[in-house]
mmCIF file of C-alpha atoms and ligand atoms in Angstrom:
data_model
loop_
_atom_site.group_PDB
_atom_site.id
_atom_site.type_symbol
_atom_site.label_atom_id
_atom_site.label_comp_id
_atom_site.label_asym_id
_atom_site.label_seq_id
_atom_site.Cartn_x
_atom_site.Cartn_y
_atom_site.Cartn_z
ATOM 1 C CA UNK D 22 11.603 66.630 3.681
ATOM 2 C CA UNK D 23 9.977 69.940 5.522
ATOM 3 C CA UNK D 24 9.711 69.243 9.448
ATOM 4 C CA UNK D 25 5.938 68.616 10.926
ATOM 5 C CA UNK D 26 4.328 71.423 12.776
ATOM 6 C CA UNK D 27 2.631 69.292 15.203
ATOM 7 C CA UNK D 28 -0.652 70.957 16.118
ATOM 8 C CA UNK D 29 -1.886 67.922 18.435
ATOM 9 C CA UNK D 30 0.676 68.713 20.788
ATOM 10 C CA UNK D 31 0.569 72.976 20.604
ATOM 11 C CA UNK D 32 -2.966 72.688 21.209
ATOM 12 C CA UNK D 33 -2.720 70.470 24.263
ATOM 13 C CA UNK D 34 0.120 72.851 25.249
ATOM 14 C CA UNK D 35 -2.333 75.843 25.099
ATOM 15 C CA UNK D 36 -5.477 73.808 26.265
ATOM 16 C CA UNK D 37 -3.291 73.266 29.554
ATOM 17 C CA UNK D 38 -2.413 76.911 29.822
ATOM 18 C CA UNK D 39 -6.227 77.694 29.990
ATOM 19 C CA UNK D 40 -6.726 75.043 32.307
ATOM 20 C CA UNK D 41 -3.955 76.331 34.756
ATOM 21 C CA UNK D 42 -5.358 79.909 34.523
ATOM 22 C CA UNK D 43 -9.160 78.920 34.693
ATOM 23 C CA UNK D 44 -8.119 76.443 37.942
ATOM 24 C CA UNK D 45 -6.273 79.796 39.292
ATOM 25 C CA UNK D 46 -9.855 81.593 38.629
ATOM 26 C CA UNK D 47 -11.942 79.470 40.287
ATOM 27 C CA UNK D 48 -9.214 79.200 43.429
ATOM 28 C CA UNK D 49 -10.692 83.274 43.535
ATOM 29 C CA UNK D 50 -14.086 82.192 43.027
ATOM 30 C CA UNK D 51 -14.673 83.141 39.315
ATOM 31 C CA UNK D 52 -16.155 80.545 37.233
ATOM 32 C CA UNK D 53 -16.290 80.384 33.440
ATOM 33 C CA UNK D 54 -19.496 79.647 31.374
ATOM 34 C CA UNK D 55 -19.572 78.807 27.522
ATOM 35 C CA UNK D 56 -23.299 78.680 26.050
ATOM 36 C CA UNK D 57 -22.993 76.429 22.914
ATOM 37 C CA UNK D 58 -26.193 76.076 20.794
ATOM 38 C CA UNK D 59 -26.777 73.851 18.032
ATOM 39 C CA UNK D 60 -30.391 73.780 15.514
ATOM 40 C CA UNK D 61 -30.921 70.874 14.181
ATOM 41 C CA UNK D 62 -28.895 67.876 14.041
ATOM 42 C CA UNK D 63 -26.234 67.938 11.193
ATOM 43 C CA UNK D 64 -23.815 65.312 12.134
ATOM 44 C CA UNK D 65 -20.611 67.169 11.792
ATOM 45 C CA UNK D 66 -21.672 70.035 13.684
ATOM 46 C CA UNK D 67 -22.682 67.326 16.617
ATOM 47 C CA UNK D 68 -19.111 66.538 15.994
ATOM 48 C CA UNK D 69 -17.951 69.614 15.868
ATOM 49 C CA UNK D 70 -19.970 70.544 19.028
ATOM 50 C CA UNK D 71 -18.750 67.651 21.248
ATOM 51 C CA UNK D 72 -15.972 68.312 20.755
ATOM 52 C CA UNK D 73 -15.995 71.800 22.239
ATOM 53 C CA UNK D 74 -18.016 70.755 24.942
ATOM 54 C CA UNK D 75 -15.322 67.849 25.689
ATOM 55 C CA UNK D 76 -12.675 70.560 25.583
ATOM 56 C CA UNK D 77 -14.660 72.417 28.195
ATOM 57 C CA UNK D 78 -14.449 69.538 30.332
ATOM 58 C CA UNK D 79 -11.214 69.787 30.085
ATOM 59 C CA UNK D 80 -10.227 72.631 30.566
ATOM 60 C CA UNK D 81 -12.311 73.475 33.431
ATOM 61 C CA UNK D 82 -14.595 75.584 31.725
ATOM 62 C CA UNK D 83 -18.187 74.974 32.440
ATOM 63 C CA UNK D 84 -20.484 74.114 29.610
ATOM 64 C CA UNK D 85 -24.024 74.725 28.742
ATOM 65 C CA UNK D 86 -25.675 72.851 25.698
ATOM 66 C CA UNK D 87 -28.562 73.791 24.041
ATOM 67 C CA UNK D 88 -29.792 71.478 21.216
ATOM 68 C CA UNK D 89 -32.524 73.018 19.728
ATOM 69 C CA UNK D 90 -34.903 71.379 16.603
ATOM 70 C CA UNK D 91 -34.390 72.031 13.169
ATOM 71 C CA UNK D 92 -37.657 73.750 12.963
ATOM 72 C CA UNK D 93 -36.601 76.266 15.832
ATOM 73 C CA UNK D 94 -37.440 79.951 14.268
ATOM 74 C CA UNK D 95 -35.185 82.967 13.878
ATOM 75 C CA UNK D 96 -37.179 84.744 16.389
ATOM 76 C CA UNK D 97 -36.768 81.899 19.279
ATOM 77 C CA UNK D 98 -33.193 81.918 18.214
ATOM 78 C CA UNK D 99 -32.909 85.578 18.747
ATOM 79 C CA UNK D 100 -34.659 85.121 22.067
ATOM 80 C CA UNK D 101 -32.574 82.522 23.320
ATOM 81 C CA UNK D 102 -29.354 84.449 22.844
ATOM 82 C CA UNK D 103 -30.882 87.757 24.355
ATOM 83 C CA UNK D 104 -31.762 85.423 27.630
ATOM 84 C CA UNK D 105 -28.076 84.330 27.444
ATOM 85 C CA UNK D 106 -26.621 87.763 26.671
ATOM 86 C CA UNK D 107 -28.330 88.964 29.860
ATOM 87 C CA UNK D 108 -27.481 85.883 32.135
ATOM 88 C CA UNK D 109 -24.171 87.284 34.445
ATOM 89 C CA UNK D 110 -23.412 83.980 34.730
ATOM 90 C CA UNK D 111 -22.348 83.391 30.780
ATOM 91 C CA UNK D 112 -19.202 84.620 29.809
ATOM 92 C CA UNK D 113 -19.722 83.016 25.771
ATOM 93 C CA UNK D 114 -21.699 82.234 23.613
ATOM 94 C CA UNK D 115 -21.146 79.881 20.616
ATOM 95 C CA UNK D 116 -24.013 79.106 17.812
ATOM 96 C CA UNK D 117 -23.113 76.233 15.669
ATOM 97 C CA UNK D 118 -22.690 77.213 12.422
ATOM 98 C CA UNK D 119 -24.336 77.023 9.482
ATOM 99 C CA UNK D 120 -27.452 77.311 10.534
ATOM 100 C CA UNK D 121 -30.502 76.146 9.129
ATOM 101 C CA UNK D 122 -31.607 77.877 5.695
ATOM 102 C CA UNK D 123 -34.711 79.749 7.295
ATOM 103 C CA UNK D 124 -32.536 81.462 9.539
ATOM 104 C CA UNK D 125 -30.348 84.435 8.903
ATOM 105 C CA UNK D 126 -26.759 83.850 10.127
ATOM 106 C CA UNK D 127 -25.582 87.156 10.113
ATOM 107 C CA UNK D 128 -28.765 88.297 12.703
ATOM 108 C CA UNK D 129 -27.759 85.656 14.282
ATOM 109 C CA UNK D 130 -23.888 86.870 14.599
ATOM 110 C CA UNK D 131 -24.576 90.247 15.411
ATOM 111 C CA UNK D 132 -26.970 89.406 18.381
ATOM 112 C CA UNK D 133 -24.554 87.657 20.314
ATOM 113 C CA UNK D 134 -23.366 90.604 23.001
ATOM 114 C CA UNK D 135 -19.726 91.585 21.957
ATOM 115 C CA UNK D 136 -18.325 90.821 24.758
ATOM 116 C CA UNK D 137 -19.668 87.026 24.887
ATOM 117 C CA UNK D 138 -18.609 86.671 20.836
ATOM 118 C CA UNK D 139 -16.047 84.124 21.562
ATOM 119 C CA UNK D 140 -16.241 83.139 17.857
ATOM 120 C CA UNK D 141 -15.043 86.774 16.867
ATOM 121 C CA UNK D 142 -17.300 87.027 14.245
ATOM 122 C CA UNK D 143 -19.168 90.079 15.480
ATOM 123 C CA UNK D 144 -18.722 93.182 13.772
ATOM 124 C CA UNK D 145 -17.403 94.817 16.716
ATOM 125 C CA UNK D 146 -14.652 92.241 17.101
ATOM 126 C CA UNK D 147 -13.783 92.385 13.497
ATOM 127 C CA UNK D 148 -13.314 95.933 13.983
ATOM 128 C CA UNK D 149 -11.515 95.813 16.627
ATOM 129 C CA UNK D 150 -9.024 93.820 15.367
ATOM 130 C CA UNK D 151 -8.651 95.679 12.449
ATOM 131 C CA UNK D 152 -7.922 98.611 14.692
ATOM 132 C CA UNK D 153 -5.390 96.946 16.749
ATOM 133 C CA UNK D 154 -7.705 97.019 19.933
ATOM 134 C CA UNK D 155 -8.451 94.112 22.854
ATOM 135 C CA UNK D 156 -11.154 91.614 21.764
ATOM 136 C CA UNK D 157 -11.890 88.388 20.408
ATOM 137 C CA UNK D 158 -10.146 86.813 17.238
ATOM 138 C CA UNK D 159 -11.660 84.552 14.683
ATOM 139 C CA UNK D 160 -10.162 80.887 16.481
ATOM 140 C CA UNK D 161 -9.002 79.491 13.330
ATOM 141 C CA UNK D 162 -6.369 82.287 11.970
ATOM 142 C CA UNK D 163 -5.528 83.096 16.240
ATOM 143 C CA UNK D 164 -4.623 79.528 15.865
ATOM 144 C CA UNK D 165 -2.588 79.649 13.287
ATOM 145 C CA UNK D 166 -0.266 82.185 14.570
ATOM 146 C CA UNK D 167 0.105 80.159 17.600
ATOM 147 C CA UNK D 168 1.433 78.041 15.208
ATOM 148 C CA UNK D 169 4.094 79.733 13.756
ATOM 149 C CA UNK D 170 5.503 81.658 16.984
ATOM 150 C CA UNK D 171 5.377 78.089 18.977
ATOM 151 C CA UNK D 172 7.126 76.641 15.754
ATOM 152 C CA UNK D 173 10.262 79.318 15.703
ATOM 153 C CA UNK D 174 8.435 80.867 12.682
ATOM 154 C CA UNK D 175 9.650 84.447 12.080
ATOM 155 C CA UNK D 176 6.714 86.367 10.917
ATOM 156 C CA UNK D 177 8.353 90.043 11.492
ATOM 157 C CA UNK D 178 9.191 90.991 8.032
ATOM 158 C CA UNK D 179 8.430 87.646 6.707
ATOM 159 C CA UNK D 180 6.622 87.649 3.068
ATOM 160 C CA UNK D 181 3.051 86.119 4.210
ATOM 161 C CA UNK D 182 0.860 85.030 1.542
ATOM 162 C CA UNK D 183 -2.782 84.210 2.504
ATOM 163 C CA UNK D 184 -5.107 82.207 -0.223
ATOM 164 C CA UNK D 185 -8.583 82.689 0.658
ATOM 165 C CA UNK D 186 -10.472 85.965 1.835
ATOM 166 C CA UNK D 187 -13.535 84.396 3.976
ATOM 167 C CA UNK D 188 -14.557 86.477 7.106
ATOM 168 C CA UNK D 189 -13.782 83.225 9.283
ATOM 169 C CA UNK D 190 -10.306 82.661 8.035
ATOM 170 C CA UNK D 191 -8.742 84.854 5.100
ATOM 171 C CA UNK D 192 -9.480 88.250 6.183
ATOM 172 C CA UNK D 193 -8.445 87.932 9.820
ATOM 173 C CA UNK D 194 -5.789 85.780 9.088
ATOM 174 C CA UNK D 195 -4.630 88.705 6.999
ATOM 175 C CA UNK D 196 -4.880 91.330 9.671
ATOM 176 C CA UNK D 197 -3.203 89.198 12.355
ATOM 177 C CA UNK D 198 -0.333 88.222 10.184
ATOM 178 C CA UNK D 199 -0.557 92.228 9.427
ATOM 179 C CA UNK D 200 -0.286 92.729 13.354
ATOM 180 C CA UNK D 201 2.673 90.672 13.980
ATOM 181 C CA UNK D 202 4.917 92.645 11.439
ATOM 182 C CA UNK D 203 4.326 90.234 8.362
ATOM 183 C CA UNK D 204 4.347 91.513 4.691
ATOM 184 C CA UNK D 205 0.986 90.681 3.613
ATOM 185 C CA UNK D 206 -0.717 89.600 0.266
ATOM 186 C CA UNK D 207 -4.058 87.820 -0.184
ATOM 187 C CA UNK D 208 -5.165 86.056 -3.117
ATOM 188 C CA UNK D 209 -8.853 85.213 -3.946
ATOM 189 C CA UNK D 210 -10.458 83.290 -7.078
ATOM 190 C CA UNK D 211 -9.616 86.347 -8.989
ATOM 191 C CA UNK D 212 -5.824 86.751 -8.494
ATOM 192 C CA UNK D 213 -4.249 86.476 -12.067
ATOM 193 C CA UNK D 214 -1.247 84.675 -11.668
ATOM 194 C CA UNK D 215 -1.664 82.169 -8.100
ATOM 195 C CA UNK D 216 1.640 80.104 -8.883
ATOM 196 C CA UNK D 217 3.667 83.921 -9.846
ATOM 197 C CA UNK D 218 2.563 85.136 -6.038
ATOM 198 C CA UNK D 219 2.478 81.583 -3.739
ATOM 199 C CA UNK D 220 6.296 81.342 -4.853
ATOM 200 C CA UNK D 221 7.086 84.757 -3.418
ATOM 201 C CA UNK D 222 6.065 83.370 0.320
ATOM 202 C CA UNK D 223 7.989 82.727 3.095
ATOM 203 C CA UNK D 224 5.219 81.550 4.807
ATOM 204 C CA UNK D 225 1.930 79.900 2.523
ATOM 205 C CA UNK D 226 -1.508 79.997 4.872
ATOM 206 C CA UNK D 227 -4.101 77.929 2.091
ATOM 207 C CA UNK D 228 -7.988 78.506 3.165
ATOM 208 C CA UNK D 229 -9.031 77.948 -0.306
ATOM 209 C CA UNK D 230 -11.796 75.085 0.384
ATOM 210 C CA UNK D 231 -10.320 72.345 -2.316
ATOM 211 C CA UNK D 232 -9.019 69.552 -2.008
ATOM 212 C CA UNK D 233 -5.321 69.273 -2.454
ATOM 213 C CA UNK D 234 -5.064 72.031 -4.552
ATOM 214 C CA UNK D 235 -1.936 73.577 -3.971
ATOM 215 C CA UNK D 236 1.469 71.313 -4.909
ATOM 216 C CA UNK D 237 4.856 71.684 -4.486
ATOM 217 C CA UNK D 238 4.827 74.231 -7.903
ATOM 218 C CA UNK D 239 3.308 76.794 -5.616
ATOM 219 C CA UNK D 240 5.602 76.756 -2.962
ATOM 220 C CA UNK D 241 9.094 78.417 -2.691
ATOM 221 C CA UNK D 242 11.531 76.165 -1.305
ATOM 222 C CA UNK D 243 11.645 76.358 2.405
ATOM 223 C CA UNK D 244 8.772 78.024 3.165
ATOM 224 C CA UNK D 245 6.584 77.390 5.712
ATOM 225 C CA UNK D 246 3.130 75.846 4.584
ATOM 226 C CA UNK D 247 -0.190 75.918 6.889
ATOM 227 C CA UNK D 248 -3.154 73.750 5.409
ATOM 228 C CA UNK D 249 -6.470 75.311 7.070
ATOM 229 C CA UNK D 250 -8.454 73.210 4.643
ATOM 230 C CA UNK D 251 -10.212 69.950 5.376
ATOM 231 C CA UNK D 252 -12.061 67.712 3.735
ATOM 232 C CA UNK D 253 -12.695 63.769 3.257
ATOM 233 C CA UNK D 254 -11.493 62.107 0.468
ATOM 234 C CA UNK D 255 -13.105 59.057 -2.028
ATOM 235 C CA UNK D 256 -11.389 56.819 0.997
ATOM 236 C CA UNK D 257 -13.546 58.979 3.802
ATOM 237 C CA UNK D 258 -9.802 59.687 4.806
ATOM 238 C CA UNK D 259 -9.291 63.825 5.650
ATOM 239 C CA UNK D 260 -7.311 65.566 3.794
ATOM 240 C CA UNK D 261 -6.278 69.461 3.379
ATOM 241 C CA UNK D 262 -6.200 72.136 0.395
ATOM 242 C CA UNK D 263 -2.171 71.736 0.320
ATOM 243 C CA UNK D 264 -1.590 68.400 -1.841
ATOM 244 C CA UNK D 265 0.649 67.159 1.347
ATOM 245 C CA UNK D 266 3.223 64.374 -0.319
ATOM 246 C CA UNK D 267 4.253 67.123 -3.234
ATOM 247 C CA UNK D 268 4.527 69.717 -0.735
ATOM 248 C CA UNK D 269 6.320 68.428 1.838
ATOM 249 C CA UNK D 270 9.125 67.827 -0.367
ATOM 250 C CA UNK D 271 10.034 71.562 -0.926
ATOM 251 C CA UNK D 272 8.479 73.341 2.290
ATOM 252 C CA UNK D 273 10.436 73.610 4.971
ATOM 253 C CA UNK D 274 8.019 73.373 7.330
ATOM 254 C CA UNK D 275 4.452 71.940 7.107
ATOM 255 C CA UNK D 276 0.872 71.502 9.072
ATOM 256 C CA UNK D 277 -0.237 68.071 8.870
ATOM 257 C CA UNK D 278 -4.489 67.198 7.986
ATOM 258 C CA UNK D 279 -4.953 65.990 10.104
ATOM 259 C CA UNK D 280 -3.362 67.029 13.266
ATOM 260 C CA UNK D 281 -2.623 70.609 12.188
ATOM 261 C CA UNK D 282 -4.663 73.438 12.036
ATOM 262 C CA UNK D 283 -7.886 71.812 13.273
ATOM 263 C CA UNK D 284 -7.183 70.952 16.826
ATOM 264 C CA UNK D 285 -6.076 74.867 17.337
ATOM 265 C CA UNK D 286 -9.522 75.679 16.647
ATOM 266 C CA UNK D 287 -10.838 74.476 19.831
ATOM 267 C CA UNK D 288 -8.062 75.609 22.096
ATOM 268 C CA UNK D 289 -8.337 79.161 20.798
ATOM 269 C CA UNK D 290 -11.714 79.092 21.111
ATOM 270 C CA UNK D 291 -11.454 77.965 24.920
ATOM 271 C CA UNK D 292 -8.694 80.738 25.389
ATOM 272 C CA UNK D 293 -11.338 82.919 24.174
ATOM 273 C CA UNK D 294 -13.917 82.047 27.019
ATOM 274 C CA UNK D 295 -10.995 82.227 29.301
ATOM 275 C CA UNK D 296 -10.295 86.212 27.644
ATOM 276 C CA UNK D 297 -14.136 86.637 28.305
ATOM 277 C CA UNK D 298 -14.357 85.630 31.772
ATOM 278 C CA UNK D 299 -11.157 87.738 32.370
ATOM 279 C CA UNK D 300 -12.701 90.925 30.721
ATOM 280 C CA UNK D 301 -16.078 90.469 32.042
ATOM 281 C CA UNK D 302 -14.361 90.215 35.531
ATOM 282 C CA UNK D 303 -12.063 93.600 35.217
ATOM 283 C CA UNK D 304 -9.204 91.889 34.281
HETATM 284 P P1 LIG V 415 -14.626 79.810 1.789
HETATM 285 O O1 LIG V 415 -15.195 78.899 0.772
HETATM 286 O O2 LIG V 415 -15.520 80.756 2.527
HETATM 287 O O3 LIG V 415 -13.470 80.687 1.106
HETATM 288 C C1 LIG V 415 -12.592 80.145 0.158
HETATM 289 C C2 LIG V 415 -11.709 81.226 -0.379
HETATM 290 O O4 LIG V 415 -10.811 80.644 -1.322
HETATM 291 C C3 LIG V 415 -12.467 82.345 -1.098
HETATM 292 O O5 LIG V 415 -11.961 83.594 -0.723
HETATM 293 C C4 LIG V 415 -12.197 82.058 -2.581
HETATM 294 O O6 LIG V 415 -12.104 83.218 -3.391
HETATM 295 C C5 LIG V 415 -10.835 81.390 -2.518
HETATM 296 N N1 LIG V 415 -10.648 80.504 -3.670
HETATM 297 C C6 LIG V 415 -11.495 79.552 -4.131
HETATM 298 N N2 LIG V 415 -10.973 78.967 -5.230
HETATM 299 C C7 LIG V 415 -9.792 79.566 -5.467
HETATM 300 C C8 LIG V 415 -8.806 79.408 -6.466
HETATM 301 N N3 LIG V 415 -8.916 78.493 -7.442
HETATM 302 N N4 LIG V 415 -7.718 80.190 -6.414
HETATM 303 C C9 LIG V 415 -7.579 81.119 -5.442
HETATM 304 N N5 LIG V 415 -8.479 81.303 -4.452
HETATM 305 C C10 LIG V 415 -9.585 80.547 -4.480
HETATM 306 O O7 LIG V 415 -13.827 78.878 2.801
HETATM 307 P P2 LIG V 415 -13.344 79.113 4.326
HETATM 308 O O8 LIG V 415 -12.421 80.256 4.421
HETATM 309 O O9 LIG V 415 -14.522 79.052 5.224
HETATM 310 O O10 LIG V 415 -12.557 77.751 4.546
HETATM 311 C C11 LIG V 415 -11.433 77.387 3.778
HETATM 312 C C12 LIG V 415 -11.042 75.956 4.093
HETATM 313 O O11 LIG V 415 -10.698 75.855 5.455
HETATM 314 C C13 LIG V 415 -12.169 74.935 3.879
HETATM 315 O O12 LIG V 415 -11.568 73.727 3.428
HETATM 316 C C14 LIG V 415 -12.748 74.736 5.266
HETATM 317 O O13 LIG V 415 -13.326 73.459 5.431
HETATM 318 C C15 LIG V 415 -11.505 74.886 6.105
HETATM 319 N N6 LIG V 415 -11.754 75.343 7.492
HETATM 320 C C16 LIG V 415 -11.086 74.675 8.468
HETATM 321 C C17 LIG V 415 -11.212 75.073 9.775
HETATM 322 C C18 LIG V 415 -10.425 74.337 10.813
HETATM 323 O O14 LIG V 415 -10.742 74.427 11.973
HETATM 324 N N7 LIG V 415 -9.353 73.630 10.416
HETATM 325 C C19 LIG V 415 -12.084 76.174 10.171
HETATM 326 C C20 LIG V 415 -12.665 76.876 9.046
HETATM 327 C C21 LIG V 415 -12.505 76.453 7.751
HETATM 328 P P3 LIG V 415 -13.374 84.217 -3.653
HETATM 329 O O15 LIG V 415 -13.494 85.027 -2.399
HETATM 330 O O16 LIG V 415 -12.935 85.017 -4.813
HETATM 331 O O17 LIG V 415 -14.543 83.340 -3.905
#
């Protein structure tokens, strides 16, 4: 039976980190500002969105909510982040995503300054991690390899397979798994043979977006499995892409849906406004 990687407790572990640094910042009388904005009111982006701004709270960060309508335009949108890019008192800036159909997301991603894009889904930060340079990473994969290096993971040398090439999660996934030394392959609805490639990994990262999908016959035995995926089954019970009784059975070790991947989220995200205020301050 493949041991838990318990991502309740690494995320508290990293959530208290940022607290100890941003309670060290403050001490020197630097304070640290996330803008979150939410159109409209789909309920699990309120979720979603309380839940950041109760990780704020804890973490010391201070946290500004704006909670606009659903008919809010692009162009108020736009304005609203240009007001925030230019405030010296915001260090990020999150927009809720999706959002609404009449508005473009990707204007909406490439307004937000660069060096307030604590999502890292700005061009500039995708580039820069594809270069190997200082920035913000996508919080999802950066919490994944939290992960595996707080897990005893090995990625240095390690055969990674990544399914799923989304700009949130597959591609940077890729590149950070690239960064720490892994041997990297990424599979897509394309890939010919899924099963022929999944068995070759030492460690299996599934962002595919369906339910359960991928059983034990995928996995090599041993491997180490992470389950980005989550969804709600006919019970309204979450589950993840990675069909968790089969798997656990062969992996050796596992992410949990949930209580895996999904509370890293936040705490990377809230050691990204902590990277912001640092950078912003010189540091
Ligand atoms: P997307 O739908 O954007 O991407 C899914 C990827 O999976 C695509 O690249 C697609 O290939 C690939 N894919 C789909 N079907 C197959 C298949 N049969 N075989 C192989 N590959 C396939 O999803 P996201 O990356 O945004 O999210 C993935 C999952 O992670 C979702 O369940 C989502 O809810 C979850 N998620 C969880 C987060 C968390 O905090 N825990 C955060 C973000 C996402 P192609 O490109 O060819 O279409």
């Amino acid at each position: 039976m493949a041991e838990l990687i318990d991502g309740k407790k690494i995320s508290t572990e990293i959530k208290d980190e940022v607290k100890a640094k941003v309670a060290a910042l403050k001490e020197e009388g630097v304070e640290i500002t996330l803008a979150v904005i939410q159109v409209g009111a789909d309920p699990a982006s309120s979720v979603y969105v309380r839940n950041k701004k109760n990780a704020c709270a804890y973490t010391g960060i201070n946290s500004l909510s704006y909670e606009l309508p659903e008919e809010t335009t692009e162009e108020e949108l736009l304005a609203l982040i240009d007001k925030l890019n230019a405030d010296e008192k915001v260090n990020g800036i999150l927009v809720q995503l999706p959002v609404p159909k009449h508005i473009n997301e990707d204007s909406i991603i490439k307004r937000i300054s660069p060096d307030k894009d604590v999502d890292g889904f700005h061009p500039e930060s995708v580039g820069r991690l594809s270069i190997g340079e200082r920035g913000f990473v996508s919080c999802t994969p950066a919490g994944v390899i939290q992960l595996l290096k707080r897990s005893d993971v090995k990625i240095e040398g390690a055969e990674c397979v990544v399914i799923g090439r989304s700009n949130i999660v597959g591609k940077p996934m890729a590149m950070l798994l690239i960064r720490e030394n892994g041997t990297v392959t990424v599979c897509h609805s394309r890939t010919k043979d899924l099963r022929e490639v999944t068995k070759r990994a030492d460690i299996l990262v599934v962002a595919i977006g369906k339910p359960k999908m991928i059983d034990a016959s995928y996995i090599k035995e041993g491997a180490t499995v992470i389950d980005v995926g989550i969804h709600r089954n006919e019970d309204n019970k979450l589950c993840g892409d990675v069909d968790f009784e089969s798997a656990s059975a062969v992996a050796g070790k596992i992410t949990p849906v949930p209580g895996g991947v999904g509370p890293m989220t936040i705490a990377m995200l809230m050691n990204n406004c902590l990277e912001a205020g640092l950078m912003q301050n010189g540091r």
